[in-house]
Amino acid sequence: MDILLMYILFCYGIAATISVGSIFAKPRDWVMNRMPLLYKFIKCPMCLSFWIGLATTQILSGYPDLMYIPTPIHFYNAFIAVAGSFILHALVWRLALKDEAF
């Protein structure tokens, strides 16, 4: 259970940093102006967490001693990352940032 929580936090942390973090504001604006199709994939933390979860599962599946992946089905793990990211994103935007529109 701890590993699953770390997996979800890892995927959400990277996705939230890339999609809404101020450190990536200029690269996001650059992508938005030059590659609008790619921007659709990185503007949403939940959407981006799917791809990060899929890539993480694929990379770590070759290293069973490094981290236990909950299931060998990569898409299943990616959807776990999306579900966890959605819950975390809702909590952060609603509680921490007090965004009533979310």
PDB file of C-alpha atoms in Angstrom:
ATOM      1  CA  MET A   1       0.000   0.000   0.000  1.00  0.00           C
ATOM      2  CA  ASP A   2       2.865   2.375   0.766  1.00  0.00           C
ATOM      3  CA  ILE A   3       4.380   1.747  -2.646  1.00  0.00           C
ATOM      4  CA  LEU A   4       1.069   2.446  -4.355  1.00  0.00           C
ATOM      5  CA  LEU A   5       0.728   5.733  -2.471  1.00  0.00           C
ATOM      6  CA  MET A   6       4.295   6.706  -3.401  1.00  0.00           C
ATOM      7  CA  TYR A   7       3.549   5.816  -7.043  1.00  0.00           C
ATOM      8  CA  ILE A   8       0.447   8.033  -7.066  1.00  0.00           C
ATOM      9  CA  LEU A   9       2.245  10.909  -5.329  1.00  0.00           C
ATOM     10  CA  PHE A  10       5.162  10.600  -7.757  1.00  0.00           C
ATOM     11  CA  CYS A  11       2.908  10.729 -10.822  1.00  0.00           C
ATOM     12  CA  TYR A  12       0.813  13.590  -9.456  1.00  0.00           C
ATOM     13  CA  GLY A  13       3.837  15.586  -8.344  1.00  0.00           C
ATOM     14  CA  ILE A  14       5.443  15.510 -11.755  1.00  0.00           C
ATOM     15  CA  ALA A  15       2.159  16.140 -13.586  1.00  0.00           C
ATOM     16  CA  ALA A  16       1.138  19.057 -11.374  1.00  0.00           C
ATOM     17  CA  THR A  17       4.573  20.637 -11.594  1.00  0.00           C
ATOM     18  CA  ILE A  18       4.613  20.467 -15.380  1.00  0.00           C
ATOM     19  CA  SER A  19       0.990  21.446 -15.985  1.00  0.00           C
ATOM     20  CA  VAL A  20       0.363  24.171 -13.379  1.00  0.00           C
ATOM     21  CA  GLY A  21       3.679  24.907 -11.698  1.00  0.00           C
ATOM     22  CA  SER A  22       5.108  28.382 -12.161  1.00  0.00           C
ATOM     23  CA  ILE A  23       8.552  26.939 -12.873  1.00  0.00           C
ATOM     24  CA  PHE A  24       7.251  25.574 -16.202  1.00  0.00           C
ATOM     25  CA  ALA A  25       5.126  28.614 -17.168  1.00  0.00           C
ATOM     26  CA  LYS A  26       7.442  29.804 -19.948  1.00  0.00           C
ATOM     27  CA  PRO A  27       7.908  26.349 -21.520  1.00  0.00           C
ATOM     28  CA  ARG A  28       4.110  25.827 -21.373  1.00  0.00           C
ATOM     29  CA  ASP A  29       3.528  29.170 -23.122  1.00  0.00           C
ATOM     30  CA  TRP A  30       6.102  28.241 -25.752  1.00  0.00           C
ATOM     31  CA  VAL A  31       4.385  24.887 -26.369  1.00  0.00           C
ATOM     32  CA  MET A  32       0.955  26.562 -26.403  1.00  0.00           C
ATOM     33  CA  ASN A  33       2.032  29.020 -29.123  1.00  0.00           C
ATOM     34  CA  ARG A  34       3.954  26.577 -31.295  1.00  0.00           C
ATOM     35  CA  MET A  35       2.364  23.160 -30.735  1.00  0.00           C
ATOM     36  CA  PRO A  36      -1.287  23.482 -29.678  1.00  0.00           C
ATOM     37  CA  LEU A  37      -1.934  19.741 -30.023  1.00  0.00           C
ATOM     38  CA  LEU A  38       0.870  18.890 -27.590  1.00  0.00           C
ATOM     39  CA  TYR A  39      -0.368  21.624 -25.257  1.00  0.00           C
ATOM     40  CA  LYS A  40      -3.685  19.778 -24.909  1.00  0.00           C
ATOM     41  CA  PHE A  41      -1.768  16.860 -23.380  1.00  0.00           C
ATOM     42  CA  ILE A  42       0.206  18.907 -20.848  1.00  0.00           C
ATOM     43  CA  LYS A  43      -2.332  21.487 -19.656  1.00  0.00           C
ATOM     44  CA  CYS A  44      -4.281  19.029 -17.480  1.00  0.00           C
ATOM     45  CA  PRO A  45      -2.575  17.345 -14.490  1.00  0.00           C
ATOM     46  CA  MET A  46      -4.876  14.335 -14.656  1.00  0.00           C
ATOM     47  CA  CYS A  47      -4.265  13.786 -18.368  1.00  0.00           C
ATOM     48  CA  LEU A  48      -0.535  14.191 -17.961  1.00  0.00           C
ATOM     49  CA  SER A  49      -0.479  11.844 -14.967  1.00  0.00           C
ATOM     50  CA  PHE A  50      -1.811   9.062 -17.218  1.00  0.00           C
ATOM     51  CA  TRP A  51       1.172   9.367 -19.554  1.00  0.00           C
ATOM     52  CA  ILE A  52       3.603   9.738 -16.670  1.00  0.00           C
ATOM     53  CA  GLY A  53       2.086   6.678 -14.979  1.00  0.00           C
ATOM     54  CA  LEU A  54       2.299   4.685 -18.195  1.00  0.00           C
ATOM     55  CA  ALA A  55       5.932   5.664 -18.777  1.00  0.00           C
ATOM     56  CA  THR A  56       6.885   5.060 -15.141  1.00  0.00           C
ATOM     57  CA  THR A  57       5.317   1.611 -15.146  1.00  0.00           C
ATOM     58  CA  GLN A  58       7.032   0.738 -18.418  1.00  0.00           C
ATOM     59  CA  ILE A  59      10.435   1.917 -17.195  1.00  0.00           C
ATOM     60  CA  LEU A  60      10.231   0.334 -13.744  1.00  0.00           C
ATOM     61  CA  SER A  61       8.831  -2.978 -14.982  1.00  0.00           C
ATOM     62  CA  GLY A  62      12.363  -3.890 -16.055  1.00  0.00           C
ATOM     63  CA  TYR A  63      13.654  -3.314 -12.509  1.00  0.00           C
ATOM     64  CA  PRO A  64      11.602  -5.501 -10.141  1.00  0.00           C
ATOM     65  CA  ASP A  65      14.052  -4.992  -7.272  1.00  0.00           C
ATOM     66  CA  LEU A  66      13.827  -1.212  -7.554  1.00  0.00           C
ATOM     67  CA  MET A  67      10.093  -0.905  -7.071  1.00  0.00           C
ATOM     68  CA  TYR A  68       7.177  -3.277  -6.937  1.00  0.00           C
ATOM     69  CA  ILE A  69       4.570  -2.273  -9.497  1.00  0.00           C
ATOM     70  CA  PRO A  70       1.065  -3.196  -8.253  1.00  0.00           C
ATOM     71  CA  THR A  71       0.121  -5.065 -11.427  1.00  0.00           C
ATOM     72  CA  PRO A  72       1.933  -6.057 -14.597  1.00  0.00           C
ATOM     73  CA  ILE A  73      -0.772  -4.397 -16.696  1.00  0.00           C
ATOM     74  CA  HIS A  74       0.643  -1.006 -17.625  1.00  0.00           C
ATOM     75  CA  PHE A  75      -2.645   0.671 -18.568  1.00  0.00           C
ATOM     76  CA  TYR A  76      -4.149  -0.381 -15.248  1.00  0.00           C
ATOM     77  CA  ASN A  77      -1.320   1.319 -13.374  1.00  0.00           C
ATOM     78  CA  ALA A  78      -1.684   4.426 -15.521  1.00  0.00           C
ATOM     79  CA  PHE A  79      -5.369   4.623 -14.609  1.00  0.00           C
ATOM     80  CA  ILE A  80      -4.451   4.200 -10.929  1.00  0.00           C
ATOM     81  CA  ALA A  81      -2.194   7.233 -11.354  1.00  0.00           C
ATOM     82  CA  VAL A  82      -5.051   9.193 -12.955  1.00  0.00           C
ATOM     83  CA  ALA A  83      -7.519   8.293 -10.199  1.00  0.00           C
ATOM     84  CA  GLY A  84      -5.085   9.233  -7.464  1.00  0.00           C
ATOM     85  CA  SER A  85      -4.103  12.409  -9.279  1.00  0.00           C
ATOM     86  CA  PHE A  86      -7.724  13.424  -9.676  1.00  0.00           C
ATOM     87  CA  ILE A  87      -8.339  13.042  -5.943  1.00  0.00           C
ATOM     88  CA  LEU A  88      -5.161  14.922  -5.035  1.00  0.00           C
ATOM     89  CA  HIS A  89      -5.820  17.639  -7.595  1.00  0.00           C
ATOM     90  CA  ALA A  90      -9.362  18.140  -6.313  1.00  0.00           C
ATOM     91  CA  LEU A  91      -8.124  18.380  -2.729  1.00  0.00           C
ATOM     92  CA  VAL A  92      -5.355  20.816  -3.577  1.00  0.00           C
ATOM     93  CA  TRP A  93      -7.510  23.130  -5.689  1.00  0.00           C
ATOM     94  CA  ARG A  94     -10.553  23.002  -3.426  1.00  0.00           C
ATOM     95  CA  LEU A  95      -8.983  23.007   0.024  1.00  0.00           C
ATOM     96  CA  ALA A  96      -5.546  24.554  -0.252  1.00  0.00           C
ATOM     97  CA  LEU A  97      -6.201  27.111  -2.964  1.00  0.00           C
ATOM     98  CA  LYS A  98      -9.908  27.559  -2.170  1.00  0.00           C
ATOM     99  CA  ASP A  99     -10.865  27.544  -5.827  1.00  0.00           C
ATOM    100  CA  GLU A 100     -14.655  27.465  -5.860  1.00  0.00           C
ATOM    101  CA  ALA A 101     -14.808  26.862  -9.615  1.00  0.00           C
ATOM    102  CA  PHE A 102     -13.242  23.382  -9.458  1.00  0.00           C
TER     103      PHE A 102
END
